Amino acid sequence: MALIEVTNLKKAFDQVEVLKQITFTVEKNDVIAVIGPSGSGKSTMLRSLIHLEEINGGSILVDGDYLVQDGVYAKSQDIKALTAKMGMVFQHFNLFPHLTVQQNLEMAPRLLKTESVEAISSRCHDLLKKTGLADKAAAYPANLSGGQKQRVAIARALMMNPQILLFDEPTSALDPELTGEVLKVMKNLAEDHMTMIVVTHEMGFAREVANKVVFMDGGQIIESDHPDNFFTNPQNDRTKAFLQKNLN
């Protein structure tokens, strides 16, 4: 069974259609890279999966249960349970500046009170080690580089034990030398079989790490394929033009 099934997703802002009949599935352990020009609907699509945007039509099935079916949303407690299966990493980190790195990671699980403080703290330190930040637990965001902040944001998303991680342009706010350290963490997650949907401009990541590439333009999925086929033998003229522009 697919972890996420999206069918005929539609979204408009006023009279402007930004998502038009979007349909795709996400299987367990998939790493899906979503690429395309700015304004093609990539981020809106991603945000709609975790209910940060409300759609106008279509269905989203998460782990066998409907978040929204034919444009009608589930009850609020069900929405909360389904979106809790997903973690989101944003372009601009969204860390709390007045909290230390450890406090940023531990805040949400402590509020839930579903496990001991000791267990939360132990997982926090494990994730900081995993993301190369073991020495930054007591640091504040203002004292971190952009790459470190984004790795904290990834660790924070992982603290909630999500089944799926959503990344919205995770490296686009970073200098090129900091991009690599974030992509390395994401590549390690893929090797650990984390299911991920990554909206990205990083063609190298899409080619090397993803097992499926989705190309969006004008609010539609134009083409999707395994990276080997996608990058060497694109079928659609819009895909060909985009790759020619972005791979040179």
mmCIF file of C-alpha atoms in Angstrom:
data_model
loop_
_atom_site.group_PDB
_atom_site.id
_atom_site.type_symbol
_atom_site.label_atom_id
_atom_site.label_comp_id
_atom_site.label_asym_id
_atom_site.label_seq_id
_atom_site.Cartn_x
_atom_site.Cartn_y
_atom_site.Cartn_z
ATOM 1 C CA MET A 1 0.000 0.000 0.000
ATOM 2 C CA ALA A 2 1.259 3.459 -0.905
ATOM 3 C CA LEU A 3 2.101 5.832 1.944
ATOM 4 C CA ILE A 4 0.542 8.745 0.064
ATOM 5 C CA GLU A 5 -1.909 8.684 -2.827
ATOM 6 C CA VAL A 6 -2.796 12.005 -4.424
ATOM 7 C CA THR A 7 -5.653 12.082 -6.942
ATOM 8 C CA ASN A 8 -6.812 15.006 -9.094
ATOM 9 C CA LEU A 9 -5.542 17.634 -6.666
ATOM 10 C CA LYS A 10 -6.796 21.138 -7.471
ATOM 11 C CA LYS A 11 -5.935 24.453 -5.862
ATOM 12 C CA ALA A 12 -6.695 28.030 -6.861
ATOM 13 C CA PHE A 13 -5.790 31.375 -5.332
ATOM 14 C CA ASP A 14 -8.705 33.649 -6.273
ATOM 15 C CA GLN A 15 -9.179 32.828 -9.964
ATOM 16 C CA VAL A 16 -5.645 31.607 -10.568
ATOM 17 C CA GLU A 17 -5.299 27.815 -10.799
ATOM 18 C CA VAL A 18 -1.997 26.822 -9.203
ATOM 19 C CA LEU A 19 -2.591 23.048 -9.075
ATOM 20 C CA LYS A 20 -4.425 21.281 -11.893
ATOM 21 C CA GLN A 21 -5.393 17.628 -11.532
ATOM 22 C CA ILE A 22 -2.213 16.564 -9.709
ATOM 23 C CA THR A 23 -2.023 12.765 -9.350
ATOM 24 C CA PHE A 24 0.872 10.707 -7.970
ATOM 25 C CA THR A 25 1.733 8.073 -5.366
ATOM 26 C CA VAL A 26 4.494 7.783 -2.786
ATOM 27 C CA GLU A 27 5.605 4.293 -1.802
ATOM 28 C CA LYS A 28 7.456 3.435 1.389
ATOM 29 C CA ASN A 29 11.205 4.255 1.057
ATOM 30 C CA ASP A 30 10.640 6.437 -2.027
ATOM 31 C CA VAL A 31 12.832 9.483 -2.463
ATOM 32 C CA ILE A 32 10.924 11.706 -4.872
ATOM 33 C CA ALA A 33 12.582 14.836 -6.246
ATOM 34 C CA VAL A 34 10.091 17.444 -7.448
ATOM 35 C CA ILE A 35 11.645 19.874 -9.893
ATOM 36 C CA GLY A 36 10.400 22.621 -12.173
ATOM 37 C CA PRO A 37 10.487 26.370 -12.779
ATOM 38 C CA SER A 38 9.551 28.870 -10.075
ATOM 39 C CA GLY A 39 5.796 29.331 -9.810
ATOM 40 C CA SER A 40 4.999 25.861 -11.139
ATOM 41 C CA GLY A 41 3.080 24.849 -7.992
ATOM 42 C CA LYS A 42 5.729 22.622 -6.392
ATOM 43 C CA SER A 43 5.672 24.213 -2.920
ATOM 44 C CA THR A 44 1.876 24.578 -2.916
ATOM 45 C CA MET A 45 1.545 20.882 -3.728
ATOM 46 C CA LEU A 46 3.943 19.943 -0.935
ATOM 47 C CA ARG A 47 2.245 22.218 1.611
ATOM 48 C CA SER A 48 -1.164 20.777 0.743
ATOM 49 C CA LEU A 49 0.021 17.286 1.741
ATOM 50 C CA ILE A 50 0.576 18.423 5.332
ATOM 51 C CA HIS A 51 -2.487 20.707 5.375
ATOM 52 C CA LEU A 52 -0.603 24.001 5.343
ATOM 53 C CA GLU A 53 -2.676 24.782 2.246
ATOM 54 C CA GLU A 54 -6.313 23.760 1.782
ATOM 55 C CA ILE A 55 -7.113 22.300 -1.609
ATOM 56 C CA ASN A 56 -10.236 22.992 -3.648
ATOM 57 C CA GLY A 57 -10.715 19.541 -5.101
ATOM 58 C CA GLY A 58 -9.280 16.041 -5.283
ATOM 59 C CA SER A 59 -8.151 13.526 -2.674
ATOM 60 C CA ILE A 60 -5.112 12.875 -0.478
ATOM 61 C CA LEU A 61 -4.811 9.436 1.099
ATOM 62 C CA VAL A 62 -2.171 9.117 3.832
ATOM 63 C CA ASP A 63 -1.208 5.638 5.031
ATOM 64 C CA GLY A 64 -4.615 4.262 4.055
ATOM 65 C CA ASP A 65 -6.793 7.054 5.484
ATOM 66 C CA TYR A 66 -8.191 10.094 3.726
ATOM 67 C CA LEU A 67 -6.859 13.489 4.733
ATOM 68 C CA VAL A 68 -9.250 14.898 2.141
ATOM 69 C CA GLN A 69 -11.613 12.998 -0.155
ATOM 70 C CA ASP A 70 -13.095 14.681 -3.226
ATOM 71 C CA GLY A 71 -12.400 18.070 -1.684
ATOM 72 C CA VAL A 72 -13.958 17.233 1.698
ATOM 73 C CA TYR A 73 -11.543 17.184 4.646
ATOM 74 C CA ALA A 74 -11.507 14.652 7.473
ATOM 75 C CA LYS A 75 -12.407 15.662 11.027
ATOM 76 C CA SER A 76 -9.880 17.929 12.709
ATOM 77 C CA GLN A 77 -8.556 15.239 15.082
ATOM 78 C CA ASP A 78 -8.059 12.895 12.111
ATOM 79 C CA ILE A 79 -6.264 15.615 10.150
ATOM 80 C CA LYS A 80 -3.956 16.121 13.129
ATOM 81 C CA ALA A 81 -3.207 12.384 13.352
ATOM 82 C CA LEU A 82 -2.526 12.062 9.623
ATOM 83 C CA THR A 83 -0.324 15.139 9.309
ATOM 84 C CA ALA A 84 1.648 13.931 12.349
ATOM 85 C CA LYS A 85 2.901 11.107 10.132
ATOM 86 C CA MET A 86 4.791 13.752 8.141
ATOM 87 C CA GLY A 87 7.637 16.088 9.007
ATOM 88 C CA MET A 88 8.333 19.294 7.100
ATOM 89 C CA VAL A 89 11.634 21.052 6.502
ATOM 90 C CA PHE A 90 11.261 24.583 5.184
ATOM 91 C CA GLN A 91 13.486 26.782 3.063
ATOM 92 C CA HIS A 92 14.079 29.283 5.869
ATOM 93 C CA PHE A 93 14.617 26.898 8.821
ATOM 94 C CA ASN A 94 11.823 28.355 11.062
ATOM 95 C CA LEU A 95 13.821 27.781 14.245
ATOM 96 C CA PHE A 96 12.874 29.542 17.483
ATOM 97 C CA PRO A 97 15.665 32.113 17.973
ATOM 98 C CA HIS A 98 15.227 32.350 21.768
ATOM 99 C CA LEU A 99 15.680 28.579 22.248
ATOM 100 C CA THR A 100 18.874 26.545 22.110
ATOM 101 C CA VAL A 101 19.311 23.845 19.500
ATOM 102 C CA GLN A 102 18.367 21.171 22.047
ATOM 103 C CA GLN A 103 15.296 23.130 23.164
ATOM 104 C CA ASN A 104 14.210 23.580 19.536
ATOM 105 C CA LEU A 105 14.372 19.814 19.036
ATOM 106 C CA GLU A 106 12.711 18.843 22.299
ATOM 107 C CA MET A 107 9.883 21.358 22.470
ATOM 108 C CA ALA A 108 7.231 19.546 20.397
ATOM 109 C CA PRO A 109 7.740 16.041 21.856
ATOM 110 C CA ARG A 110 7.777 17.490 25.390
ATOM 111 C CA LEU A 111 4.469 19.252 24.737
ATOM 112 C CA LEU A 112 2.949 15.944 23.608
ATOM 113 C CA LYS A 113 4.043 14.238 26.851
ATOM 114 C CA THR A 114 3.878 10.782 25.276
ATOM 115 C CA GLU A 115 7.337 9.739 26.463
ATOM 116 C CA SER A 116 9.778 10.496 29.240
ATOM 117 C CA VAL A 117 12.021 13.552 29.310
ATOM 118 C CA GLU A 118 14.996 11.180 29.397
ATOM 119 C CA ALA A 119 13.872 9.369 26.239
ATOM 120 C CA ILE A 120 13.335 12.668 24.428
ATOM 121 C CA SER A 121 16.745 13.961 25.477
ATOM 122 C CA SER A 122 18.437 10.736 24.413
ATOM 123 C CA ARG A 123 16.823 10.849 20.958
ATOM 124 C CA CYS A 124 17.716 14.526 20.629
ATOM 125 C CA HIS A 125 21.410 13.812 21.194
ATOM 126 C CA ASP A 126 21.305 10.832 18.822
ATOM 127 C CA LEU A 127 19.834 13.008 16.059
ATOM 128 C CA LEU A 128 22.290 15.839 16.656
ATOM 129 C CA LYS A 129 25.105 13.313 16.327
ATOM 130 C CA LYS A 130 23.521 11.905 13.166
ATOM 131 C CA THR A 131 23.311 15.370 11.586
ATOM 132 C CA GLY A 132 26.858 16.338 12.596
ATOM 133 C CA LEU A 133 25.773 18.756 15.319
ATOM 134 C CA ALA A 134 26.689 16.879 18.497
ATOM 135 C CA ASP A 135 28.626 19.900 19.805
ATOM 136 C CA LYS A 136 25.829 22.424 19.106
ATOM 137 C CA ALA A 137 23.133 21.339 21.608
ATOM 138 C CA ALA A 138 23.584 24.457 23.770
ATOM 139 C CA ALA A 139 24.055 26.894 20.869
ATOM 140 C CA TYR A 140 21.433 29.416 19.779
ATOM 141 C CA PRO A 141 20.359 29.692 16.116
ATOM 142 C CA ALA A 142 21.994 33.125 15.762
ATOM 143 C CA ASN A 143 25.372 31.478 16.334
ATOM 144 C CA LEU A 144 24.937 28.845 13.629
ATOM 145 C CA SER A 145 25.670 28.913 9.915
ATOM 146 C CA GLY A 146 22.806 28.506 7.467
ATOM 147 C CA GLY A 147 23.805 24.911 6.813
ATOM 148 C CA GLN A 148 23.866 24.152 10.530
ATOM 149 C CA LYS A 149 20.441 25.753 10.984
ATOM 150 C CA GLN A 150 18.986 23.617 8.222
ATOM 151 C CA ARG A 151 20.496 20.479 9.736
ATOM 152 C CA VAL A 152 18.905 21.453 13.069
ATOM 153 C CA ALA A 153 15.590 21.837 11.235
ATOM 154 C CA ILE A 154 15.978 18.338 9.767
ATOM 155 C CA ALA A 155 16.810 16.877 13.192
ATOM 156 C CA ARG A 156 13.811 18.681 14.698
ATOM 157 C CA ALA A 157 11.489 17.174 12.065
ATOM 158 C CA LEU A 158 12.925 13.723 12.793
ATOM 159 C CA MET A 159 12.249 14.129 16.538
ATOM 160 C CA MET A 160 8.562 13.424 15.882
ATOM 161 C CA ASN A 161 9.389 10.048 14.264
ATOM 162 C CA PRO A 162 7.613 10.833 10.976
ATOM 163 C CA GLN A 163 6.982 8.187 8.345
ATOM 164 C CA ILE A 164 7.550 10.754 5.597
ATOM 165 C CA LEU A 165 9.771 13.840 5.406
ATOM 166 C CA LEU A 166 8.789 16.748 3.153
ATOM 167 C CA PHE A 167 11.507 19.186 2.078
ATOM 168 C CA ASP A 168 10.601 22.532 0.517
ATOM 169 C CA GLU A 169 13.691 23.896 -1.270
ATOM 170 C CA PRO A 170 15.920 22.995 1.722
ATOM 171 C CA THR A 171 19.124 24.397 0.201
ATOM 172 C CA SER A 172 17.939 27.392 -1.838
ATOM 173 C CA ALA A 173 18.676 29.892 0.962
ATOM 174 C CA LEU A 174 22.208 28.535 1.462
ATOM 175 C CA ASP A 175 25.585 29.445 0.024
ATOM 176 C CA PRO A 176 26.932 26.735 -2.307
ATOM 177 C CA GLU A 177 29.560 25.549 0.201
ATOM 178 C CA LEU A 178 26.875 25.023 2.857
ATOM 179 C CA THR A 179 24.514 23.234 0.493
ATOM 180 C CA GLY A 180 26.710 20.125 0.392
ATOM 181 C CA GLU A 181 26.531 19.480 4.148
ATOM 182 C CA VAL A 182 22.718 19.558 4.073
ATOM 183 C CA LEU A 183 22.498 17.337 1.003
ATOM 184 C CA LYS A 184 24.867 14.865 2.694
ATOM 185 C CA VAL A 185 22.469 14.545 5.653
ATOM 186 C CA MET A 186 19.557 14.046 3.244
ATOM 187 C CA LYS A 187 21.513 11.431 1.302
ATOM 188 C CA ASN A 188 22.244 9.591 4.562
ATOM 189 C CA LEU A 189 18.522 9.633 5.374
ATOM 190 C CA ALA A 190 17.774 8.132 1.970
ATOM 191 C CA GLU A 191 20.329 5.388 2.637
ATOM 192 C CA ASP A 192 18.503 4.732 5.929
ATOM 193 C CA HIS A 193 15.316 4.222 3.845
ATOM 194 C CA MET A 194 13.538 7.398 4.958
ATOM 195 C CA THR A 195 10.601 8.189 2.687
ATOM 196 C CA MET A 196 11.096 11.706 1.336
ATOM 197 C CA ILE A 197 9.521 14.181 -1.055
ATOM 198 C CA VAL A 198 12.024 16.894 -1.929
ATOM 199 C CA VAL A 199 11.180 20.062 -3.838
ATOM 200 C CA THR A 200 14.595 21.098 -5.089
ATOM 201 C CA HIS A 201 16.699 22.892 -7.690
ATOM 202 C CA GLU A 202 19.601 20.526 -7.009
ATOM 203 C CA MET A 203 19.748 18.404 -10.152
ATOM 204 C CA GLY A 204 22.695 16.396 -8.813
ATOM 205 C CA PHE A 205 20.676 15.313 -5.784
ATOM 206 C CA ALA A 206 17.699 14.436 -7.988
ATOM 207 C CA ARG A 207 19.894 12.368 -10.265
ATOM 208 C CA GLU A 208 21.966 10.589 -7.598
ATOM 209 C CA VAL A 209 19.652 10.127 -4.607
ATOM 210 C CA ALA A 210 16.037 10.124 -5.825
ATOM 211 C CA ASN A 211 14.399 7.002 -7.198
ATOM 212 C CA LYS A 212 11.740 9.092 -8.946
ATOM 213 C CA VAL A 213 11.861 12.573 -10.464
ATOM 214 C CA VAL A 214 8.655 14.570 -10.926
ATOM 215 C CA PHE A 215 8.720 17.593 -13.246
ATOM 216 C CA MET A 216 6.037 20.218 -12.669
ATOM 217 C CA ASP A 217 5.188 23.224 -14.825
ATOM 218 C CA GLY A 218 2.121 25.440 -14.879
ATOM 219 C CA GLY A 219 0.503 23.644 -11.953
ATOM 220 C CA GLN A 220 0.689 20.245 -13.625
ATOM 221 C CA ILE A 221 2.875 17.161 -13.476
ATOM 222 C CA ILE A 222 4.365 17.128 -16.957
ATOM 223 C CA GLU A 223 6.529 14.058 -16.599
ATOM 224 C CA SER A 224 7.809 11.636 -13.965
ATOM 225 C CA ASP A 225 10.280 8.808 -14.268
ATOM 226 C CA HIS A 226 13.290 7.107 -12.725
ATOM 227 C CA PRO A 227 16.242 9.545 -12.824
ATOM 228 C CA ASP A 228 18.202 7.357 -15.253
ATOM 229 C CA ASN A 229 15.447 7.718 -17.850
ATOM 230 C CA PHE A 230 14.330 11.201 -16.850
ATOM 231 C CA PHE A 231 17.691 12.879 -17.342
ATOM 232 C CA THR A 232 18.873 10.895 -20.371
ATOM 233 C CA ASN A 233 15.638 10.450 -22.304
ATOM 234 C CA PRO A 234 12.974 13.035 -21.356
ATOM 235 C CA GLN A 235 9.781 12.644 -23.350
ATOM 236 C CA ASN A 236 8.080 16.030 -23.081
ATOM 237 C CA ASP A 237 9.318 19.144 -24.882
ATOM 238 C CA ARG A 238 8.833 21.268 -21.741
ATOM 239 C CA THR A 239 10.950 18.804 -19.765
ATOM 240 C CA LYS A 240 13.645 18.860 -22.435
ATOM 241 C CA ALA A 241 13.732 22.672 -22.444
ATOM 242 C CA PHE A 242 13.922 22.842 -18.627
ATOM 243 C CA LEU A 243 16.755 20.317 -18.441
ATOM 244 C CA GLN A 244 18.676 21.991 -21.244
ATOM 245 C CA LYS A 245 18.504 25.266 -19.347
ATOM 246 C CA ASN A 246 19.315 23.824 -15.904
ATOM 247 C CA LEU A 247 21.927 21.177 -16.674
ATOM 248 C CA ASN A 248 24.256 23.422 -18.702
#
